[in-house]
């Protein structure tokens, strides 16, 4: 039920879901985060990609696919719009001719969005954008814990000699002291590397590394209970590279790797973060030119909605009677 003073997504009964302006979740488009608890912001950027590009088109496609999402979460009973003020603040204007200027613009834009305590959910964009986002988080919150879902560890020192690229993000974040390294978890890593020790750099920094192989054929709910216990009460950032999910579910990305997470496991990861002090989140690496049916953007849109549903302060419409679960699930 609508609450006065809070924004509601435009109903499919007021305007068909295929009509109207394509904002995220059909929320109002606003100019700044004044009085907002959570905002959706796009970063249409792909200057940091190493293989297939196209993530500059990600925010628009994610917004378009989000039109089908309704306000209540039927699995978790989250009712985010009944307790939080949420809107779409549009895109950060990157400079398509300069990676470095773009990085500065993203940090400046993110800092402005979070200055009053608003928690941003960012629609990428390639994974380079998480570095300036983490810089902005650090300015406000100090070192943050991190849940990083990805096929790749993104801890290269350089790529083609460059320090800033989509595969160097978390090495730079560690070097710059942005992360609380003993509260960092990387989930879904897999594939081939340049050396057999590639993922050990993360482990040596104190990260928990959960390779995709350890996730195969399993519920990730138990893992997420451990993650929540490890991350504790401090600020946490979630960075979700869509290529953490298997290309069967998320083909529209630049550096696909086989043997990845399933779509249900991706939902379990995000839902499993409930209760943490999530200060911001992103979903990155959606590349619409490689996503002919919108499958990848649809998953990304739903993951962004699930991120909203685990933000602090979300109301849950808990069951009032004692229905029995229809099967045993952990
Ligand atoms: Mn990545
Ligand atoms: Mn990746």
mmCIF file of C-alpha atoms and ligand atoms in Angstrom:
data_model
loop_
_atom_site.group_PDB
_atom_site.id
_atom_site.type_symbol
_atom_site.label_atom_id
_atom_site.label_comp_id
_atom_site.label_asym_id
_atom_site.label_seq_id
_atom_site.Cartn_x
_atom_site.Cartn_y
_atom_site.Cartn_z
ATOM 1 C CA UNK A 1 0.000 0.000 0.000
ATOM 2 C CA UNK A 2 1.386 3.432 -0.934
ATOM 3 C CA UNK A 3 2.835 5.487 1.910
ATOM 4 C CA UNK A 4 2.569 9.252 1.799
ATOM 5 C CA UNK A 5 5.833 10.997 0.970
ATOM 6 C CA UNK A 6 7.425 7.916 -0.541
ATOM 7 C CA UNK A 7 7.808 7.323 -4.270
ATOM 8 C CA UNK A 8 6.056 4.363 -5.860
ATOM 9 C CA UNK A 9 6.885 2.663 -9.145
ATOM 10 C CA UNK A 10 4.389 3.527 -11.870
ATOM 11 C CA UNK A 11 1.768 0.768 -11.863
ATOM 12 C CA UNK A 12 1.225 -1.453 -14.872
ATOM 13 C CA UNK A 13 -2.460 -0.613 -14.450
ATOM 14 C CA UNK A 14 -1.837 3.137 -14.780
ATOM 15 C CA UNK A 15 0.437 2.902 -17.810
ATOM 16 C CA UNK A 16 1.190 -0.363 -19.637
ATOM 17 C CA UNK A 17 4.627 -1.737 -18.779
ATOM 18 C CA UNK A 18 5.754 -1.268 -22.384
ATOM 19 C CA UNK A 19 4.817 2.428 -22.292
ATOM 20 C CA UNK A 20 6.122 5.546 -20.606
ATOM 21 C CA UNK A 21 9.674 6.759 -19.994
ATOM 22 C CA UNK A 22 12.108 3.951 -19.128
ATOM 23 C CA UNK A 23 13.396 4.868 -15.687
ATOM 24 C CA UNK A 24 14.679 2.194 -13.325
ATOM 25 C CA UNK A 25 11.718 0.221 -11.920
ATOM 26 C CA UNK A 26 9.411 2.948 -13.381
ATOM 27 C CA UNK A 27 10.373 5.237 -10.507
ATOM 28 C CA UNK A 28 10.379 9.019 -10.780
ATOM 29 C CA UNK A 29 13.463 10.616 -12.313
ATOM 30 C CA UNK A 30 14.861 13.221 -9.910
ATOM 31 C CA UNK A 31 17.809 15.627 -10.089
ATOM 32 C CA UNK A 32 19.575 14.870 -6.817
ATOM 33 C CA UNK A 33 19.432 12.638 -3.754
ATOM 34 C CA UNK A 34 17.842 15.157 -1.414
ATOM 35 C CA UNK A 35 15.554 13.190 0.925
ATOM 36 C CA UNK A 36 16.312 9.911 -0.860
ATOM 37 C CA UNK A 37 17.290 6.776 1.065
ATOM 38 C CA UNK A 38 18.388 4.858 -2.021
ATOM 39 C CA UNK A 39 19.007 5.976 -5.602
ATOM 40 C CA UNK A 40 19.577 4.180 -8.872
ATOM 41 C CA UNK A 41 22.276 5.792 -11.006
ATOM 42 C CA UNK A 42 23.696 4.766 -14.370
ATOM 43 C CA UNK A 43 27.300 4.947 -15.527
ATOM 44 C CA UNK A 44 27.339 4.370 -19.307
ATOM 45 C CA UNK A 45 31.017 3.531 -19.622
ATOM 46 C CA UNK A 46 33.087 0.946 -21.524
ATOM 47 C CA UNK A 47 36.507 2.532 -22.001
ATOM 48 C CA UNK A 48 38.069 0.035 -19.577
ATOM 49 C CA UNK A 49 37.023 -3.191 -21.323
ATOM 50 C CA UNK A 50 39.666 -5.622 -22.593
ATOM 51 C CA UNK A 51 37.675 -7.806 -24.984
ATOM 52 C CA UNK A 52 34.132 -7.168 -26.240
ATOM 53 C CA UNK A 53 32.844 -3.658 -25.427
ATOM 54 C CA UNK A 54 29.262 -2.340 -25.311
ATOM 55 C CA UNK A 55 28.696 -1.800 -21.585
ATOM 56 C CA UNK A 56 28.136 1.907 -22.279
ATOM 57 C CA UNK A 57 24.671 0.755 -23.344
ATOM 58 C CA UNK A 58 24.094 -1.214 -20.129
ATOM 59 C CA UNK A 59 22.185 1.329 -18.015
ATOM 60 C CA UNK A 60 19.564 1.977 -20.708
ATOM 61 C CA UNK A 61 18.934 -1.702 -21.344
ATOM 62 C CA UNK A 62 18.768 -2.555 -17.637
ATOM 63 C CA UNK A 63 16.224 0.233 -17.148
ATOM 64 C CA UNK A 64 14.190 -1.042 -20.106
ATOM 65 C CA UNK A 65 14.127 -4.619 -18.777
ATOM 66 C CA UNK A 66 13.281 -3.390 -15.262
ATOM 67 C CA UNK A 67 9.836 -2.314 -16.496
ATOM 68 C CA UNK A 68 8.406 -5.750 -15.696
ATOM 69 C CA UNK A 69 9.430 -5.688 -12.041
ATOM 70 C CA UNK A 70 6.607 -5.089 -9.562
ATOM 71 C CA UNK A 71 6.987 -3.373 -6.170
ATOM 72 C CA UNK A 72 6.861 -6.393 -3.809
ATOM 73 C CA UNK A 73 9.332 -9.259 -3.519
ATOM 74 C CA UNK A 74 7.252 -12.429 -3.401
ATOM 75 C CA UNK A 75 10.111 -14.641 -2.191
ATOM 76 C CA UNK A 76 11.444 -12.506 0.671
ATOM 77 C CA UNK A 77 8.368 -10.344 1.347
ATOM 78 C CA UNK A 78 10.488 -7.213 1.085
ATOM 79 C CA UNK A 79 8.405 -4.064 0.567
ATOM 80 C CA UNK A 80 11.132 -1.536 -0.236
ATOM 81 C CA UNK A 81 8.828 1.271 -1.383
ATOM 82 C CA UNK A 82 6.736 1.091 1.805
ATOM 83 C CA UNK A 83 9.615 2.297 3.967
ATOM 84 C CA UNK A 84 12.313 3.868 1.793
ATOM 85 C CA UNK A 85 12.286 6.858 -0.531
ATOM 86 C CA UNK A 86 13.797 5.619 -3.774
ATOM 87 C CA UNK A 87 14.222 7.242 -7.196
ATOM 88 C CA UNK A 88 16.283 7.169 -10.383
ATOM 89 C CA UNK A 89 18.808 10.015 -10.569
ATOM 90 C CA UNK A 90 19.804 9.379 -14.187
ATOM 91 C CA UNK A 91 23.343 8.868 -15.451
ATOM 92 C CA UNK A 92 26.739 10.286 -14.591
ATOM 93 C CA UNK A 93 28.070 12.047 -17.707
ATOM 94 C CA UNK A 94 31.324 10.255 -18.469
ATOM 95 C CA UNK A 95 33.803 11.618 -21.023
ATOM 96 C CA UNK A 96 33.763 9.141 -23.938
ATOM 97 C CA UNK A 97 37.196 10.357 -25.070
ATOM 98 C CA UNK A 98 39.025 9.969 -21.743
ATOM 99 C CA UNK A 99 39.114 7.080 -19.305
ATOM 100 C CA UNK A 100 40.933 9.115 -16.668
ATOM 101 C CA UNK A 101 38.606 12.116 -16.878
ATOM 102 C CA UNK A 102 35.670 9.703 -16.718
ATOM 103 C CA UNK A 103 37.023 8.129 -13.529
ATOM 104 C CA UNK A 104 37.280 11.567 -11.933
ATOM 105 C CA UNK A 105 33.733 12.410 -13.025
ATOM 106 C CA UNK A 106 32.366 9.161 -11.588
ATOM 107 C CA UNK A 107 34.029 9.744 -8.217
ATOM 108 C CA UNK A 108 32.792 13.328 -8.094
ATOM 109 C CA UNK A 109 29.287 12.291 -9.118
ATOM 110 C CA UNK A 110 29.123 9.459 -6.598
ATOM 111 C CA UNK A 111 30.441 11.670 -3.791
ATOM 112 C CA UNK A 112 27.648 14.151 -4.438
ATOM 113 C CA UNK A 113 25.021 11.393 -4.443
ATOM 114 C CA UNK A 114 26.093 9.964 -1.079
ATOM 115 C CA UNK A 115 26.884 13.239 0.707
ATOM 116 C CA UNK A 116 23.527 13.207 2.533
ATOM 117 C CA UNK A 117 23.586 9.505 3.385
ATOM 118 C CA UNK A 118 21.806 8.167 0.299
ATOM 119 C CA UNK A 119 22.837 4.627 -0.678
ATOM 120 C CA UNK A 120 23.459 4.276 -4.435
ATOM 121 C CA UNK A 121 22.764 1.222 -6.588
ATOM 122 C CA UNK A 122 24.847 1.797 -9.703
ATOM 123 C CA UNK A 123 24.062 0.349 -13.127
ATOM 124 C CA UNK A 124 27.220 -0.130 -15.196
ATOM 125 C CA UNK A 125 29.255 0.242 -17.165
ATOM 126 C CA UNK A 126 32.346 -1.934 -17.118
ATOM 127 C CA UNK A 127 34.063 -2.903 -13.872
ATOM 128 C CA UNK A 128 36.485 0.026 -14.013
ATOM 129 C CA UNK A 129 33.719 2.180 -12.540
ATOM 130 C CA UNK A 130 33.873 0.393 -9.181
ATOM 131 C CA UNK A 131 37.249 1.983 -8.373
ATOM 132 C CA UNK A 132 35.946 5.578 -8.325
ATOM 133 C CA UNK A 133 32.768 4.351 -6.600
ATOM 134 C CA UNK A 134 34.872 2.746 -3.853
ATOM 135 C CA UNK A 135 36.955 5.926 -3.571
ATOM 136 C CA UNK A 136 33.759 7.877 -2.924
ATOM 137 C CA UNK A 137 32.610 5.258 -0.393
ATOM 138 C CA UNK A 138 35.949 5.469 1.405
ATOM 139 C CA UNK A 139 35.762 9.261 1.641
ATOM 140 C CA UNK A 140 32.507 8.966 3.543
ATOM 141 C CA UNK A 141 32.725 5.644 5.396
ATOM 142 C CA UNK A 142 36.443 4.828 5.682
ATOM 143 C CA UNK A 143 37.528 1.303 4.749
ATOM 144 C CA UNK A 144 34.624 -0.833 3.609
ATOM 145 C CA UNK A 145 34.021 -4.573 3.507
ATOM 146 C CA UNK A 146 33.310 -5.945 0.053
ATOM 147 C CA UNK A 147 31.269 -8.720 -1.491
ATOM 148 C CA UNK A 148 32.603 -9.145 -5.031
ATOM 149 C CA UNK A 149 30.813 -11.535 -7.392
ATOM 150 C CA UNK A 150 32.721 -12.145 -10.613
ATOM 151 C CA UNK A 151 34.259 -14.796 -12.867
ATOM 152 C CA UNK A 152 37.479 -12.795 -12.557
ATOM 153 C CA UNK A 153 39.418 -11.512 -9.570
ATOM 154 C CA UNK A 154 40.156 -8.144 -11.264
ATOM 155 C CA UNK A 155 43.473 -7.852 -9.424
ATOM 156 C CA UNK A 156 45.861 -7.391 -12.349
ATOM 157 C CA UNK A 157 48.645 -4.902 -11.679
ATOM 158 C CA UNK A 158 48.414 -3.522 -15.216
ATOM 159 C CA UNK A 159 46.626 -4.313 -18.481
ATOM 160 C CA UNK A 160 48.476 -3.388 -21.661
ATOM 161 C CA UNK A 161 50.638 -1.266 -19.359
ATOM 162 C CA UNK A 162 47.674 0.662 -17.941
ATOM 163 C CA UNK A 163 47.007 0.939 -14.216
ATOM 164 C CA UNK A 164 43.285 1.701 -14.596
ATOM 165 C CA UNK A 165 41.205 -0.879 -16.495
ATOM 166 C CA UNK A 166 38.324 -3.215 -15.749
ATOM 167 C CA UNK A 167 40.698 -5.968 -14.621
ATOM 168 C CA UNK A 168 42.787 -3.900 -12.172
ATOM 169 C CA UNK A 169 40.015 -2.463 -9.993
ATOM 170 C CA UNK A 170 40.531 -4.413 -6.792
ATOM 171 C CA UNK A 171 44.358 -4.303 -6.865
ATOM 172 C CA UNK A 172 44.109 -0.494 -6.968
ATOM 173 C CA UNK A 173 41.448 -0.516 -4.251
ATOM 174 C CA UNK A 174 43.742 -2.501 -1.951
ATOM 175 C CA UNK A 175 46.770 -0.310 -2.729
ATOM 176 C CA UNK A 176 44.751 2.820 -2.008
ATOM 177 C CA UNK A 177 43.562 1.441 1.341
ATOM 178 C CA UNK A 178 39.897 1.536 0.393
ATOM 179 C CA UNK A 179 39.085 -1.997 1.583
ATOM 180 C CA UNK A 180 39.017 -3.745 4.943
ATOM 181 C CA UNK A 181 40.806 -6.767 3.463
ATOM 182 C CA UNK A 182 39.707 -9.248 6.122
ATOM 183 C CA UNK A 183 36.090 -8.368 5.288
ATOM 184 C CA UNK A 184 36.355 -9.067 1.562
ATOM 185 C CA UNK A 185 34.784 -12.087 -0.163
ATOM 186 C CA UNK A 186 35.147 -12.914 -3.849
ATOM 187 C CA UNK A 187 32.586 -15.407 -5.198
ATOM 188 C CA UNK A 188 32.416 -17.161 -8.570
ATOM 189 C CA UNK A 189 36.041 -16.925 -9.722
ATOM 190 C CA UNK A 190 36.965 -19.390 -12.448
ATOM 191 C CA UNK A 191 38.403 -19.914 -15.888
ATOM 192 C CA UNK A 192 41.955 -19.791 -17.137
ATOM 193 C CA UNK A 193 44.704 -17.481 -15.923
ATOM 194 C CA UNK A 194 48.113 -16.166 -16.881
ATOM 195 C CA UNK A 195 49.673 -18.136 -14.003
ATOM 196 C CA UNK A 196 48.264 -20.871 -11.785
ATOM 197 C CA UNK A 197 48.718 -18.539 -8.779
ATOM 198 C CA UNK A 198 46.580 -15.664 -10.092
ATOM 199 C CA UNK A 199 43.924 -15.935 -7.360
ATOM 200 C CA UNK A 200 46.484 -16.379 -4.545
ATOM 201 C CA UNK A 201 47.215 -12.635 -4.498
ATOM 202 C CA UNK A 202 43.691 -12.154 -3.138
ATOM 203 C CA UNK A 203 44.133 -14.873 -0.525
ATOM 204 C CA UNK A 204 47.463 -13.373 0.572
ATOM 205 C CA UNK A 205 45.711 -10.040 1.175
ATOM 206 C CA UNK A 206 43.225 -11.802 3.481
ATOM 207 C CA UNK A 207 40.291 -12.075 1.082
ATOM 208 C CA UNK A 208 38.037 -15.104 1.257
ATOM 209 C CA UNK A 209 38.006 -16.606 -2.246
ATOM 210 C CA UNK A 210 35.095 -18.861 -3.217
ATOM 211 C CA UNK A 211 35.789 -20.291 -6.685
ATOM 212 C CA UNK A 212 32.836 -21.198 -8.890
ATOM 213 C CA UNK A 213 33.692 -24.891 -8.557
ATOM 214 C CA UNK A 214 32.921 -24.717 -4.831
ATOM 215 C CA UNK A 215 29.465 -23.339 -5.695
ATOM 216 C CA UNK A 216 28.474 -25.939 -8.287
ATOM 217 C CA UNK A 217 25.282 -27.908 -7.548
ATOM 218 C CA UNK A 218 24.846 -26.260 -4.153
ATOM 219 C CA UNK A 219 22.608 -23.854 -2.329
ATOM 220 C CA UNK A 220 24.612 -20.729 -1.487
ATOM 221 C CA UNK A 221 22.436 -19.873 1.517
ATOM 222 C CA UNK A 222 24.886 -21.518 3.984
ATOM 223 C CA UNK A 223 27.825 -19.647 2.423
ATOM 224 C CA UNK A 224 25.981 -16.358 2.761
ATOM 225 C CA UNK A 225 25.290 -16.975 6.449
ATOM 226 C CA UNK A 226 29.052 -17.313 6.923
ATOM 227 C CA UNK A 227 29.666 -14.178 4.869
ATOM 228 C CA UNK A 228 27.205 -12.144 6.953
ATOM 229 C CA UNK A 229 28.892 -13.350 10.169
ATOM 230 C CA UNK A 230 32.330 -12.482 8.807
ATOM 231 C CA UNK A 231 31.388 -9.017 7.558
ATOM 232 C CA UNK A 232 29.718 -7.991 10.825
ATOM 233 C CA UNK A 233 28.348 -4.530 11.512
ATOM 234 C CA UNK A 234 30.727 -2.345 9.504
ATOM 235 C CA UNK A 235 30.018 -0.732 6.136
ATOM 236 C CA UNK A 236 29.807 -3.174 3.213
ATOM 237 C CA UNK A 237 29.818 -2.585 -0.528
ATOM 238 C CA UNK A 238 28.468 -5.114 -3.047
ATOM 239 C CA UNK A 239 29.986 -5.258 -6.527
ATOM 240 C CA UNK A 240 28.255 -7.713 -8.853
ATOM 241 C CA UNK A 241 29.946 -8.392 -12.191
ATOM 242 C CA UNK A 242 27.264 -10.104 -14.279
ATOM 243 C CA UNK A 243 29.894 -12.442 -15.757
ATOM 244 C CA UNK A 244 29.985 -14.159 -12.372
ATOM 245 C CA UNK A 245 26.812 -15.798 -13.649
ATOM 246 C CA UNK A 246 27.116 -18.491 -16.298
ATOM 247 C CA UNK A 247 26.889 -17.326 -19.934
ATOM 248 C CA UNK A 248 23.860 -19.617 -20.300
ATOM 249 C CA UNK A 249 21.979 -17.123 -18.082
ATOM 250 C CA UNK A 250 24.004 -14.005 -18.843
ATOM 251 C CA UNK A 251 25.495 -14.129 -22.336
ATOM 252 C CA UNK A 252 25.532 -10.369 -22.833
ATOM 253 C CA UNK A 253 28.914 -9.516 -21.373
ATOM 254 C CA UNK A 254 32.402 -8.837 -22.656
ATOM 255 C CA UNK A 255 34.506 -11.583 -21.067
ATOM 256 C CA UNK A 256 32.275 -14.658 -20.606
ATOM 257 C CA UNK A 257 33.563 -17.746 -18.755
ATOM 258 C CA UNK A 258 31.818 -21.124 -18.733
ATOM 259 C CA UNK A 259 30.874 -23.007 -15.560
ATOM 260 C CA UNK A 260 29.521 -20.023 -13.658
ATOM 261 C CA UNK A 261 26.832 -19.367 -11.071
ATOM 262 C CA UNK A 262 23.185 -20.010 -11.859
ATOM 263 C CA UNK A 263 20.559 -17.267 -11.806
ATOM 264 C CA UNK A 264 19.024 -18.728 -8.593
ATOM 265 C CA UNK A 265 22.472 -18.726 -6.942
ATOM 266 C CA UNK A 266 22.894 -15.066 -7.925
ATOM 267 C CA UNK A 267 19.582 -14.317 -6.205
ATOM 268 C CA UNK A 268 20.688 -16.290 -3.129
ATOM 269 C CA UNK A 269 23.875 -14.241 -2.884
ATOM 270 C CA UNK A 270 22.072 -10.898 -2.930
ATOM 271 C CA UNK A 271 19.221 -12.042 -0.681
ATOM 272 C CA UNK A 272 21.796 -13.459 1.695
ATOM 273 C CA UNK A 273 23.156 -9.971 2.416
ATOM 274 C CA UNK A 274 20.084 -8.960 4.392
ATOM 275 C CA UNK A 275 21.052 -7.478 7.739
ATOM 276 C CA UNK A 276 24.393 -6.036 6.659
ATOM 277 C CA UNK A 277 25.155 -2.318 6.626
ATOM 278 C CA UNK A 278 25.146 -2.122 2.854
ATOM 279 C CA UNK A 279 26.317 1.386 1.937
ATOM 280 C CA UNK A 280 26.177 0.919 -1.829
ATOM 281 C CA UNK A 281 26.079 -1.645 -4.597
ATOM 282 C CA UNK A 282 26.634 -2.014 -8.312
ATOM 283 C CA UNK A 283 25.832 -4.388 -11.146
ATOM 284 C CA UNK A 284 28.345 -4.090 -13.961
ATOM 285 C CA UNK A 285 29.525 -5.536 -17.280
ATOM 286 C CA UNK A 286 26.128 -5.890 -19.004
ATOM 287 C CA UNK A 287 26.807 -5.484 -22.742
ATOM 288 C CA UNK A 288 23.541 -5.200 -24.712
ATOM 289 C CA UNK A 289 25.089 -5.773 -28.178
ATOM 290 C CA UNK A 290 25.837 -9.347 -27.039
ATOM 291 C CA UNK A 291 22.458 -9.738 -25.345
ATOM 292 C CA UNK A 292 20.026 -10.233 -28.244
ATOM 293 C CA UNK A 293 17.026 -11.273 -26.129
ATOM 294 C CA UNK A 294 17.665 -8.953 -23.174
ATOM 295 C CA UNK A 295 18.273 -11.970 -20.912
ATOM 296 C CA UNK A 296 21.343 -10.521 -19.271
ATOM 297 C CA UNK A 297 19.856 -7.077 -18.707
ATOM 298 C CA UNK A 298 16.707 -8.682 -17.290
ATOM 299 C CA UNK A 299 18.790 -10.608 -14.753
ATOM 300 C CA UNK A 300 20.789 -7.478 -13.926
ATOM 301 C CA UNK A 301 17.575 -5.490 -13.416
ATOM 302 C CA UNK A 302 16.257 -8.143 -11.046
ATOM 303 C CA UNK A 303 19.545 -8.295 -9.150
ATOM 304 C CA UNK A 304 19.423 -4.507 -8.746
ATOM 305 C CA UNK A 305 15.869 -4.848 -7.365
ATOM 306 C CA UNK A 306 17.067 -7.559 -4.964
ATOM 307 C CA UNK A 307 19.894 -5.217 -3.880
ATOM 308 C CA UNK A 308 17.281 -2.602 -3.050
ATOM 309 C CA UNK A 309 15.358 -5.240 -1.089
ATOM 310 C CA UNK A 310 18.304 -5.861 1.282
ATOM 311 C CA UNK A 311 19.159 -2.227 1.942
ATOM 312 C CA UNK A 312 19.022 -1.210 5.620
ATOM 313 C CA UNK A 313 15.592 0.006 6.655
ATOM 314 C CA UNK A 314 13.573 -2.066 4.197
ATOM 315 C CA UNK A 315 10.253 -3.192 5.601
ATOM 316 C CA UNK A 316 9.416 -6.882 5.292
ATOM 317 C CA UNK A 317 5.763 -7.881 5.267
ATOM 318 C CA UNK A 318 6.345 -11.001 7.334
ATOM 319 C CA UNK A 319 3.839 -13.828 7.255
ATOM 320 C CA UNK A 320 1.160 -13.427 9.867
ATOM 321 C CA UNK A 321 -0.044 -17.037 9.943
ATOM 322 C CA UNK A 322 1.908 -20.259 10.086
ATOM 323 C CA UNK A 323 1.883 -21.542 6.530
ATOM 324 C CA UNK A 324 4.140 -24.495 6.160
ATOM 325 C CA UNK A 325 6.969 -24.397 3.684
ATOM 326 C CA UNK A 326 6.171 -26.572 0.689
ATOM 327 C CA UNK A 327 9.595 -28.234 0.708
ATOM 328 C CA UNK A 328 12.778 -28.290 2.759
ATOM 329 C CA UNK A 329 15.093 -25.585 1.547
ATOM 330 C CA UNK A 330 18.092 -24.156 3.350
HETATM 331 MN MN1 LIG B 1 34.901 -7.759 -13.069
HETATM 332 MN MN1 LIG B 2 34.393 -10.460 -14.822
#
